[in-house]
Amino acid sequence: MTFKTILAVTAPGLGDADLKLAATLCEEAGAHLAVFVVGLAAPPPIGAYAAVVSEAWFQERQLDLERLQARTDTVSGLLASMTVSSDVSSEYQEIAWADEAIGRRARYADLTVLGPEGLSSEELKTNVIEGVLFHSGKSLLLVPQGAAPTLKPRQVMVAWDSRLESSQALAASLPLLVKTEEVHLVLVDPVESEDEHGAEPGADAATYLARHGVKVTVDRLPSQDRPVAAVLRQQAIDTAAELLVMGAYGHSRLRQRIFGGVTSSMIEDPPIPVLMAR
């Protein structure tokens, strides 16, 4: 599989930097750029004062719709000035269900990109991350401030722990890995056992990659009482990685998303562009 459709998500009040970043990746990959403009609706008033404030709430929703239309028009104008193939769609969605709307849209893209602007907007970031990871079955690329993302990286680091999410991230990243100069498969405190890493931790994953023509090196690292995320961050620096590939660990409980410690750390402060899948 190659990346043929890349999705970028934006919202009223945001600028165009993330869209331009996604367009650059589309140019590099020869991909189509799909933009989803999402307006987040505040919940309706409830309780004793609901009747008093409902008129103000309706007026605010009308303003939201106008802002959404204005943002969509601005995005349409921007896309018309670009050379990449593109389309734009928009949706005004209750904030409790916005992640599912984004996830549905992401099912029709090979990759969703969330850049620095999106990462700085807590509501949008939360809904994009949860929507893509829990509702699309596709991968997500997080791009921190100051990073220069590329879909043709020379050095890639893969965080490997032999679990299902890690395997899915590895498979999702294969279109990139087969074209790299070197991939570092990083294991932190690997356990030698039949139901974890096997007799030689990392060997089976390295063989899988090598059969695809990937040039892979296995790095088995001790945590030495450091958080796993800190070990991964340092290894990304030490290997001059341009991309970190990792599985996203978490689950949904009564619509409350719960991520594991390493996943949460990378979401909050990605050291380099991070490709996630689950």
mmCIF file of N, CA and C in Angstrom, residues 3-117:
data_model
loop_
_atom_site.group_PDB
_atom_site.id
_atom_site.type_symbol
_atom_site.label_atom_id
_atom_site.label_comp_id
_atom_site.label_asym_id
_atom_site.label_seq_id
_atom_site.Cartn_x
_atom_site.Cartn_y
_atom_site.Cartn_z
ATOM 1 N N PHE A 3 0.614 5.746 0.162
ATOM 2 C CA PHE A 3 -0.261 6.805 0.653
ATOM 3 C C PHE A 3 -0.827 7.574 -0.542
ATOM 4 N N LYS A 4 -2.106 7.401 -0.788
ATOM 5 C CA LYS A 4 -2.766 8.066 -1.910
ATOM 6 C C LYS A 4 -3.737 9.151 -1.467
ATOM 7 N N THR A 5 -4.201 9.083 -0.225
ATOM 8 C CA THR A 5 -5.084 10.119 0.320
ATOM 9 C C THR A 5 -4.609 10.474 1.718
ATOM 10 N N ILE A 6 -4.354 11.750 1.935
ATOM 11 C CA ILE A 6 -3.921 12.245 3.245
ATOM 12 C C ILE A 6 -4.976 13.217 3.757
ATOM 13 N N LEU A 7 -5.418 13.003 4.993
ATOM 14 C CA LEU A 7 -6.452 13.835 5.598
ATOM 15 C C LEU A 7 -5.844 14.829 6.569
ATOM 16 N N ALA A 8 -6.286 16.080 6.479
ATOM 17 C CA ALA A 8 -5.946 17.107 7.460
ATOM 18 C C ALA A 8 -7.243 17.633 8.048
ATOM 19 N N VAL A 9 -7.248 17.861 9.349
ATOM 20 C CA VAL A 9 -8.448 18.347 10.040
ATOM 21 C C VAL A 9 -8.159 19.735 10.588
ATOM 22 N N THR A 10 -9.096 20.647 10.356
ATOM 23 C CA THR A 10 -8.948 22.005 10.863
ATOM 24 C C THR A 10 -10.276 22.452 11.448
ATOM 25 N N ALA A 11 -10.289 23.656 12.017
ATOM 26 C CA ALA A 11 -11.483 24.155 12.687
ATOM 27 C C ALA A 11 -11.506 25.671 12.615
ATOM 28 N N PRO A 12 -12.664 26.280 12.817
ATOM 29 C CA PRO A 12 -12.719 27.744 12.892
ATOM 30 C C PRO A 12 -11.764 28.259 13.966
ATOM 31 N N GLY A 13 -11.090 29.340 13.643
ATOM 32 C CA GLY A 13 -10.140 29.911 14.592
ATOM 33 C C GLY A 13 -8.712 29.475 14.384
ATOM 34 N N LEU A 14 -8.498 28.443 13.573
ATOM 35 C CA LEU A 14 -7.136 27.990 13.291
ATOM 36 C C LEU A 14 -6.642 28.609 11.985
ATOM 37 N N GLY A 15 -5.322 28.620 11.822
ATOM 38 C CA GLY A 15 -4.717 29.124 10.597
ATOM 39 C C GLY A 15 -4.521 28.024 9.573
ATOM 40 N N ASP A 16 -3.655 28.301 8.610
ATOM 41 C CA ASP A 16 -3.475 27.395 7.471
ATOM 42 C C ASP A 16 -2.163 26.622 7.502
ATOM 43 N N ALA A 17 -1.370 26.792 8.558
ATOM 44 C CA ALA A 17 -0.042 26.173 8.576
ATOM 45 C C ALA A 17 -0.118 24.652 8.483
ATOM 46 N N ASP A 18 -1.034 24.033 9.224
ATOM 47 C CA ASP A 18 -1.147 22.571 9.185
ATOM 48 C C ASP A 18 -1.590 22.077 7.810
ATOM 49 N N LEU A 19 -2.455 22.845 7.147
ATOM 50 C CA LEU A 19 -2.921 22.449 5.819
ATOM 51 C C LEU A 19 -1.779 22.529 4.806
ATOM 52 N N LYS A 20 -0.961 23.565 4.918
ATOM 53 C CA LYS A 20 0.182 23.693 4.023
ATOM 54 C C LYS A 20 1.193 22.576 4.275
ATOM 55 N N LEU A 21 1.349 22.197 5.545
ATOM 56 C CA LEU A 21 2.236 21.080 5.888
ATOM 57 C C LEU A 21 1.728 19.796 5.244
ATOM 58 N N ALA A 22 0.415 19.547 5.370
ATOM 59 C CA ALA A 22 -0.165 18.342 4.770
ATOM 60 C C ALA A 22 -0.046 18.375 3.257
ATOM 61 N N ALA A 23 -0.211 19.559 2.659
ATOM 62 C CA ALA A 23 -0.087 19.679 1.201
ATOM 63 C C ALA A 23 1.332 19.345 0.747
ATOM 64 N N THR A 24 2.324 19.754 1.531
ATOM 65 C CA THR A 24 3.718 19.433 1.209
ATOM 66 C C THR A 24 3.938 17.922 1.210
ATOM 67 N N LEU A 25 3.352 17.237 2.193
ATOM 68 C CA LEU A 25 3.461 15.777 2.232
ATOM 69 C C LEU A 25 2.760 15.137 1.042
ATOM 70 N N CYS A 26 1.630 15.714 0.634
ATOM 71 C CA CYS A 26 0.920 15.198 -0.539
ATOM 72 C C CYS A 26 1.753 15.357 -1.804
ATOM 73 N N GLU A 27 2.403 16.500 -1.940
ATOM 74 C CA GLU A 27 3.280 16.715 -3.093
ATOM 75 C C GLU A 27 4.406 15.688 -3.112
ATOM 76 N N GLU A 28 4.967 15.438 -1.945
ATOM 77 C CA GLU A 28 6.076 14.483 -1.834
ATOM 78 C C GLU A 28 5.632 13.070 -2.203
ATOM 79 N N ALA A 29 4.417 12.696 -1.799
ATOM 80 C CA ALA A 29 3.935 11.329 -2.006
ATOM 81 C C ALA A 29 3.092 11.168 -3.260
ATOM 82 N N GLY A 30 2.764 12.282 -3.932
ATOM 83 C CA GLY A 30 1.849 12.203 -5.059
ATOM 84 C C GLY A 30 0.454 11.818 -4.612
ATOM 85 N N ALA A 31 0.030 12.347 -3.454
ATOM 86 C CA ALA A 31 -1.237 11.964 -2.843
ATOM 87 C C ALA A 31 -2.278 13.063 -2.961
ATOM 88 N N HIS A 32 -3.527 12.694 -2.763
ATOM 89 C CA HIS A 32 -4.661 13.622 -2.741
ATOM 90 C C HIS A 32 -4.807 14.172 -1.326
ATOM 91 N N LEU A 33 -5.084 15.467 -1.205
ATOM 92 C CA LEU A 33 -5.279 16.096 0.099
ATOM 93 C C LEU A 33 -6.769 16.259 0.370
ATOM 94 N N ALA A 34 -7.252 15.626 1.433
ATOM 95 C CA ALA A 34 -8.631 15.793 1.883
ATOM 96 C C ALA A 34 -8.610 16.636 3.156
ATOM 97 N N VAL A 35 -9.418 17.681 3.194
ATOM 98 C CA VAL A 35 -9.490 18.540 4.369
ATOM 99 C C VAL A 35 -10.883 18.448 4.968
ATOM 100 N N PHE A 36 -10.926 18.232 6.272
ATOM 101 C CA PHE A 36 -12.185 18.167 7.002
ATOM 102 C C PHE A 36 -12.221 19.328 7.983
ATOM 103 N N VAL A 37 -13.189 20.223 7.794
ATOM 104 C CA VAL A 37 -13.353 21.363 8.690
ATOM 105 C C VAL A 37 -14.458 21.007 9.680
ATOM 106 N N VAL A 38 -14.127 20.967 10.949
ATOM 107 C CA VAL A 38 -15.104 20.542 11.944
ATOM 108 C C VAL A 38 -15.411 21.683 12.901
ATOM 109 N N GLY A 39 -16.696 21.935 13.081
ATOM 110 C CA GLY A 39 -17.153 22.888 14.077
ATOM 111 C C GLY A 39 -17.655 22.136 15.287
ATOM 112 N N LEU A 40 -17.185 22.510 16.478
ATOM 113 C CA LEU A 40 -17.546 21.804 17.699
ATOM 114 C C LEU A 40 -18.655 22.560 18.416
ATOM 115 N N ALA A 41 -19.793 21.921 18.574
ATOM 116 C CA ALA A 41 -20.959 22.568 19.178
ATOM 117 C C ALA A 41 -20.960 22.370 20.689
ATOM 118 N N ALA A 42 -21.225 23.442 21.417
ATOM 119 C CA ALA A 42 -21.335 23.344 22.866
ATOM 120 C C ALA A 42 -22.606 22.597 23.235
ATOM 121 N N PRO A 43 -22.593 21.854 24.349
ATOM 122 C CA PRO A 43 -23.808 21.119 24.749
ATOM 123 C C PRO A 43 -24.925 22.084 25.111
ATOM 124 N N PRO A 44 -26.166 21.659 24.957
ATOM 125 C CA PRO A 44 -27.294 22.537 25.286
ATOM 126 C C PRO A 44 -27.380 22.790 26.782
ATOM 127 N N PRO A 45 -27.922 23.931 27.182
ATOM 128 C CA PRO A 45 -28.064 24.218 28.614
ATOM 129 C C PRO A 45 -29.089 23.299 29.241
ATOM 130 N N ILE A 46 -28.844 22.940 30.499
ATOM 131 C CA ILE A 46 -29.774 22.086 31.230
ATOM 132 C C ILE A 46 -29.981 22.673 32.616
ATOM 133 N N GLY A 47 -30.973 22.191 33.316
ATOM 134 C CA GLY A 47 -31.194 22.633 34.683
ATOM 135 C C GLY A 47 -32.180 23.767 34.775
ATOM 136 N N ALA A 48 -32.231 24.394 35.949
ATOM 137 C CA ALA A 48 -33.248 25.406 36.259
ATOM 138 C C ALA A 48 -33.152 26.632 35.372
ATOM 139 N N TYR A 49 -31.939 26.959 34.904
ATOM 140 C CA TYR A 49 -31.762 28.180 34.133
ATOM 141 C C TYR A 49 -31.742 27.934 32.625
ATOM 142 N N ALA A 50 -32.066 26.738 32.196
ATOM 143 C CA ALA A 50 -31.999 26.395 30.774
ATOM 144 C C ALA A 50 -32.897 27.293 29.936
ATOM 145 N N ALA A 51 -34.104 27.556 30.420
ATOM 146 C CA ALA A 51 -35.039 28.367 29.643
ATOM 147 C C ALA A 51 -34.542 29.794 29.468
ATOM 148 N N VAL A 52 -33.789 30.277 30.480
ATOM 149 C CA VAL A 52 -33.291 31.648 30.442
ATOM 150 C C VAL A 52 -32.181 31.796 29.420
ATOM 151 N N VAL A 53 -31.283 30.808 29.363
ATOM 152 C CA VAL A 53 -30.089 30.940 28.516
ATOM 153 C C VAL A 53 -30.252 30.282 27.154
ATOM 154 N N SER A 54 -31.371 29.601 26.914
ATOM 155 C CA SER A 54 -31.493 28.852 25.667
ATOM 156 C C SER A 54 -31.418 29.754 24.444
ATOM 157 N N GLU A 55 -31.987 30.960 24.526
ATOM 158 C CA GLU A 55 -31.943 31.868 23.389
ATOM 159 C C GLU A 55 -30.499 32.245 23.061
ATOM 160 N N ALA A 56 -29.716 32.508 24.090
ATOM 161 C CA ALA A 56 -28.305 32.821 23.879
ATOM 162 C C ALA A 56 -27.569 31.623 23.290
ATOM 163 N N TRP A 57 -27.960 30.425 23.718
ATOM 164 C CA TRP A 57 -27.327 29.211 23.187
ATOM 165 C C TRP A 57 -27.631 29.043 21.702
ATOM 166 N N PHE A 58 -28.890 29.279 21.309
ATOM 167 C CA PHE A 58 -29.253 29.191 19.898
ATOM 168 C C PHE A 58 -28.489 30.227 19.067
ATOM 169 N N GLN A 59 -28.330 31.414 19.607
ATOM 170 C CA GLN A 59 -27.596 32.456 18.897
ATOM 171 C C GLN A 59 -26.125 32.075 18.740
ATOM 172 N N GLU A 60 -25.572 31.470 19.776
ATOM 173 C CA GLU A 60 -24.174 31.044 19.706
ATOM 174 C C GLU A 60 -23.991 29.951 18.653
ATOM 175 N N ARG A 61 -24.940 29.048 18.567
ATOM 176 C CA ARG A 61 -24.862 27.999 17.549
ATOM 177 C C ARG A 61 -24.933 28.599 16.139
ATOM 178 N N GLN A 62 -25.760 29.609 15.974
ATOM 179 C CA GLN A 62 -25.851 30.248 14.670
ATOM 180 C C GLN A 62 -24.527 30.907 14.310
ATOM 181 N N LEU A 63 -23.882 31.545 15.286
ATOM 182 C CA LEU A 63 -22.561 32.140 15.057
ATOM 183 C C LEU A 63 -21.533 31.060 14.730
ATOM 184 N N ASP A 64 -21.632 29.920 15.411
ATOM 185 C CA ASP A 64 -20.728 28.797 15.132
ATOM 186 C C ASP A 64 -20.857 28.354 13.677
ATOM 187 N N LEU A 65 -22.092 28.237 13.202
ATOM 188 C CA LEU A 65 -22.319 27.819 11.824
ATOM 189 C C LEU A 65 -21.749 28.831 10.836
ATOM 190 N N GLU A 66 -21.877 30.107 11.148
ATOM 191 C CA GLU A 66 -21.307 31.139 10.283
ATOM 192 C C GLU A 66 -19.787 31.067 10.278
ATOM 193 N N ARG A 67 -19.191 30.828 11.446
ATOM 194 C CA ARG A 67 -17.730 30.695 11.523
ATOM 195 C C ARG A 67 -17.266 29.461 10.753
ATOM 196 N N LEU A 68 -18.028 28.380 10.859
ATOM 197 C CA LEU A 68 -17.682 27.151 10.133
ATOM 198 C C LEU A 68 -17.721 27.395 8.632
ATOM 199 N N GLN A 69 -18.750 28.071 8.149
ATOM 200 C CA GLN A 69 -18.855 28.349 6.724
ATOM 201 C C GLN A 69 -17.724 29.252 6.258
ATOM 202 N N ALA A 70 -17.382 30.263 7.074
ATOM 203 C CA ALA A 70 -16.296 31.179 6.719
ATOM 204 C C ALA A 70 -14.961 30.437 6.645
ATOM 205 N N ARG A 71 -14.731 29.542 7.611
ATOM 206 C CA ARG A 71 -13.479 28.770 7.609
ATOM 207 C C ARG A 71 -13.427 27.834 6.401
ATOM 208 N N THR A 72 -14.566 27.210 6.095
ATOM 209 C CA THR A 72 -14.626 26.311 4.939
ATOM 210 C C THR A 72 -14.355 27.075 3.650
ATOM 211 N N ASP A 73 -14.910 28.271 3.523
ATOM 212 C CA ASP A 73 -14.670 29.096 2.331
ATOM 213 C C ASP A 73 -13.198 29.477 2.220
ATOM 214 N N THR A 74 -12.587 29.813 3.360
ATOM 215 C CA THR A 74 -11.162 30.162 3.355
ATOM 216 C C THR A 74 -10.312 28.977 2.913
ATOM 217 N N VAL A 75 -10.633 27.797 3.435
ATOM 218 C CA VAL A 75 -9.891 26.586 3.064
ATOM 219 C C VAL A 75 -10.072 26.289 1.581
ATOM 220 N N SER A 76 -11.285 26.447 1.077
ATOM 221 C CA SER A 76 -11.530 26.207 -0.348
ATOM 222 C C SER A 76 -10.673 27.117 -1.213
ATOM 223 N N GLY A 77 -10.574 28.379 -0.802
ATOM 224 C CA GLY A 77 -9.730 29.314 -1.545
ATOM 225 C C GLY A 77 -8.270 28.930 -1.495
ATOM 226 N N LEU A 78 -7.819 28.488 -0.324
ATOM 227 C CA LEU A 78 -6.423 28.057 -0.197
ATOM 228 C C LEU A 78 -6.145 26.855 -1.092
ATOM 229 N N LEU A 79 -7.029 25.861 -1.061
ATOM 230 C CA LEU A 79 -6.819 24.656 -1.863
ATOM 231 C C LEU A 79 -6.828 24.969 -3.352
ATOM 232 N N ALA A 80 -7.663 25.942 -3.760
ATOM 233 C CA ALA A 80 -7.727 26.316 -5.173
ATOM 234 C C ALA A 80 -6.410 26.906 -5.660
ATOM 235 N N SER A 81 -5.632 27.474 -4.738
ATOM 236 C CA SER A 81 -4.352 28.079 -5.109
ATOM 237 C C SER A 81 -3.205 27.073 -5.131
ATOM 238 N N MET A 82 -3.469 25.836 -4.708
ATOM 239 C CA MET A 82 -2.435 24.811 -4.634
ATOM 240 C C MET A 82 -2.443 23.944 -5.887
ATOM 241 N N THR A 83 -1.348 23.264 -6.094
ATOM 242 C CA THR A 83 -1.229 22.386 -7.267
ATOM 243 C C THR A 83 -1.642 20.956 -6.956
ATOM 244 N N VAL A 84 -1.796 20.604 -5.673
ATOM 245 C CA VAL A 84 -2.156 19.223 -5.336
ATOM 246 C C VAL A 84 -3.648 18.997 -5.543
ATOM 247 N N SER A 85 -3.999 17.768 -5.869
ATOM 248 C CA SER A 85 -5.410 17.377 -5.930
ATOM 249 C C SER A 85 -5.988 17.464 -4.523
ATOM 250 N N SER A 86 -7.208 18.013 -4.402
ATOM 251 C CA SER A 86 -7.736 18.233 -3.061
ATOM 252 C C SER A 86 -9.256 18.289 -3.054
ATOM 253 N N ASP A 87 -9.815 18.158 -1.855
ATOM 254 C CA ASP A 87 -11.237 18.397 -1.641
ATOM 255 C C ASP A 87 -11.420 18.855 -0.206
ATOM 256 N N VAL A 88 -12.553 19.500 0.077
ATOM 257 C CA VAL A 88 -12.849 19.977 1.420
ATOM 258 C C VAL A 88 -14.280 19.626 1.778
ATOM 259 N N SER A 89 -14.486 19.203 3.006
ATOM 260 C CA SER A 89 -15.829 18.949 3.521
ATOM 261 C C SER A 89 -15.894 19.521 4.925
ATOM 262 N N SER A 90 -17.102 19.743 5.416
ATOM 263 C CA SER A 90 -17.254 20.328 6.744
ATOM 264 C C SER A 90 -18.436 19.700 7.455
ATOM 265 N N GLU A 91 -18.415 19.819 8.779
ATOM 266 C CA GLU A 91 -19.499 19.268 9.578
ATOM 267 C C GLU A 91 -19.553 19.998 10.913
ATOM 268 N N TYR A 92 -20.770 20.347 11.322
ATOM 269 C CA TYR A 92 -20.988 20.931 12.650
ATOM 270 C C TYR A 92 -21.469 19.806 13.542
ATOM 271 N N GLN A 93 -20.682 19.491 14.564
ATOM 272 C CA GLN A 93 -20.934 18.279 15.327
ATOM 273 C C GLN A 93 -20.922 18.578 16.818
ATOM 274 N N GLU A 94 -21.825 17.914 17.540
ATOM 275 C CA GLU A 94 -21.812 18.019 18.998
ATOM 276 C C GLU A 94 -20.452 17.533 19.508
ATOM 277 N N ILE A 95 -19.911 18.240 20.473
ATOM 278 C CA ILE A 95 -18.543 17.948 20.899
ATOM 279 C C ILE A 95 -18.401 16.516 21.429
ATOM 280 N N ALA A 96 -19.479 15.956 21.980
ATOM 281 C CA ALA A 96 -19.411 14.589 22.509
ATOM 282 C C ALA A 96 -19.273 13.541 21.412
ATOM 283 N N TRP A 97 -19.631 13.905 20.168
ATOM 284 C CA TRP A 97 -19.603 12.934 19.072
ATOM 285 C C TRP A 97 -18.637 13.323 17.958
ATOM 286 N N ALA A 98 -17.873 14.391 18.180
ATOM 287 C CA ALA A 98 -16.989 14.881 17.118
ATOM 288 C C ALA A 98 -15.908 13.869 16.756
ATOM 289 N N ASP A 99 -15.412 13.114 17.740
ATOM 290 C CA ASP A 99 -14.368 12.132 17.451
ATOM 291 C C ASP A 99 -14.868 11.077 16.475
ATOM 292 N N GLU A 100 -16.123 10.655 16.630
ATOM 293 C CA GLU A 100 -16.656 9.649 15.719
ATOM 294 C C GLU A 100 -16.825 10.213 14.308
ATOM 295 N N ALA A 101 -17.222 11.479 14.207
ATOM 296 C CA ALA A 101 -17.348 12.107 12.886
ATOM 297 C C ALA A 101 -15.990 12.184 12.200
ATOM 298 N N ILE A 102 -14.957 12.551 12.954
ATOM 299 C CA ILE A 102 -13.610 12.613 12.390
ATOM 300 C C ILE A 102 -13.131 11.218 12.010
ATOM 301 N N GLY A 103 -13.423 10.232 12.856
ATOM 302 C CA GLY A 103 -13.034 8.859 12.554
ATOM 303 C C GLY A 103 -13.676 8.339 11.278
ATOM 304 N N ARG A 104 -14.965 8.666 11.087
ATOM 305 C CA ARG A 104 -15.636 8.231 9.851
ATOM 306 C C ARG A 104 -14.965 8.831 8.629
ATOM 307 N N ARG A 105 -14.581 10.084 8.728
ATOM 308 C CA ARG A 105 -13.912 10.742 7.589
ATOM 309 C C ARG A 105 -12.526 10.149 7.358
ATOM 310 N N ALA A 106 -11.841 9.792 8.438
ATOM 311 C CA ALA A 106 -10.483 9.251 8.323
ATOM 312 C C ALA A 106 -10.451 7.855 7.721
ATOM 313 N N ARG A 107 -11.579 7.151 7.724
ATOM 314 C CA ARG A 107 -11.611 5.802 7.128
ATOM 315 C C ARG A 107 -11.334 5.830 5.633
ATOM 316 N N TYR A 108 -11.540 6.972 5.016
ATOM 317 C CA TYR A 108 -11.366 7.076 3.569
ATOM 318 C C TYR A 108 -10.057 7.749 3.202
ATOM 319 N N ALA A 109 -9.124 7.791 4.149
ATOM 320 C CA ALA A 109 -7.774 8.294 3.904
ATOM 321 C C ALA A 109 -6.773 7.231 4.332
ATOM 322 N N ASP A 110 -5.599 7.292 3.766
ATOM 323 C CA ASP A 110 -4.548 6.358 4.162
ATOM 324 C C ASP A 110 -3.829 6.835 5.419
ATOM 325 N N LEU A 111 -3.857 8.140 5.641
ATOM 326 C CA LEU A 111 -3.104 8.731 6.748
ATOM 327 C C LEU A 111 -3.762 10.048 7.130
ATOM 328 N N THR A 112 -3.890 10.300 8.436
ATOM 329 C CA THR A 112 -4.344 11.595 8.930
ATOM 330 C C THR A 112 -3.159 12.306 9.555
ATOM 331 N N VAL A 113 -3.005 13.586 9.238
ATOM 332 C CA VAL A 113 -1.882 14.380 9.746
ATOM 333 C C VAL A 113 -2.406 15.428 10.723
ATOM 334 N N LEU A 114 -1.815 15.484 11.896
ATOM 335 C CA LEU A 114 -2.142 16.506 12.894
ATOM 336 C C LEU A 114 -0.868 17.288 13.189
ATOM 337 N N GLY A 115 -0.848 18.549 12.741
ATOM 338 C CA GLY A 115 0.340 19.376 12.872
ATOM 339 C C GLY A 115 0.338 20.225 14.124
ATOM 340 N N PRO A 116 1.310 21.159 14.224
ATOM 341 C CA PRO A 116 1.463 21.973 15.440
ATOM 342 C C PRO A 116 0.224 22.770 15.818
ATOM 343 N N GLU A 117 -0.484 23.330 14.832
ATOM 344 C CA GLU A 117 -1.691 24.092 15.164
ATOM 345 C C GLU A 117 -2.746 23.199 15.805
#
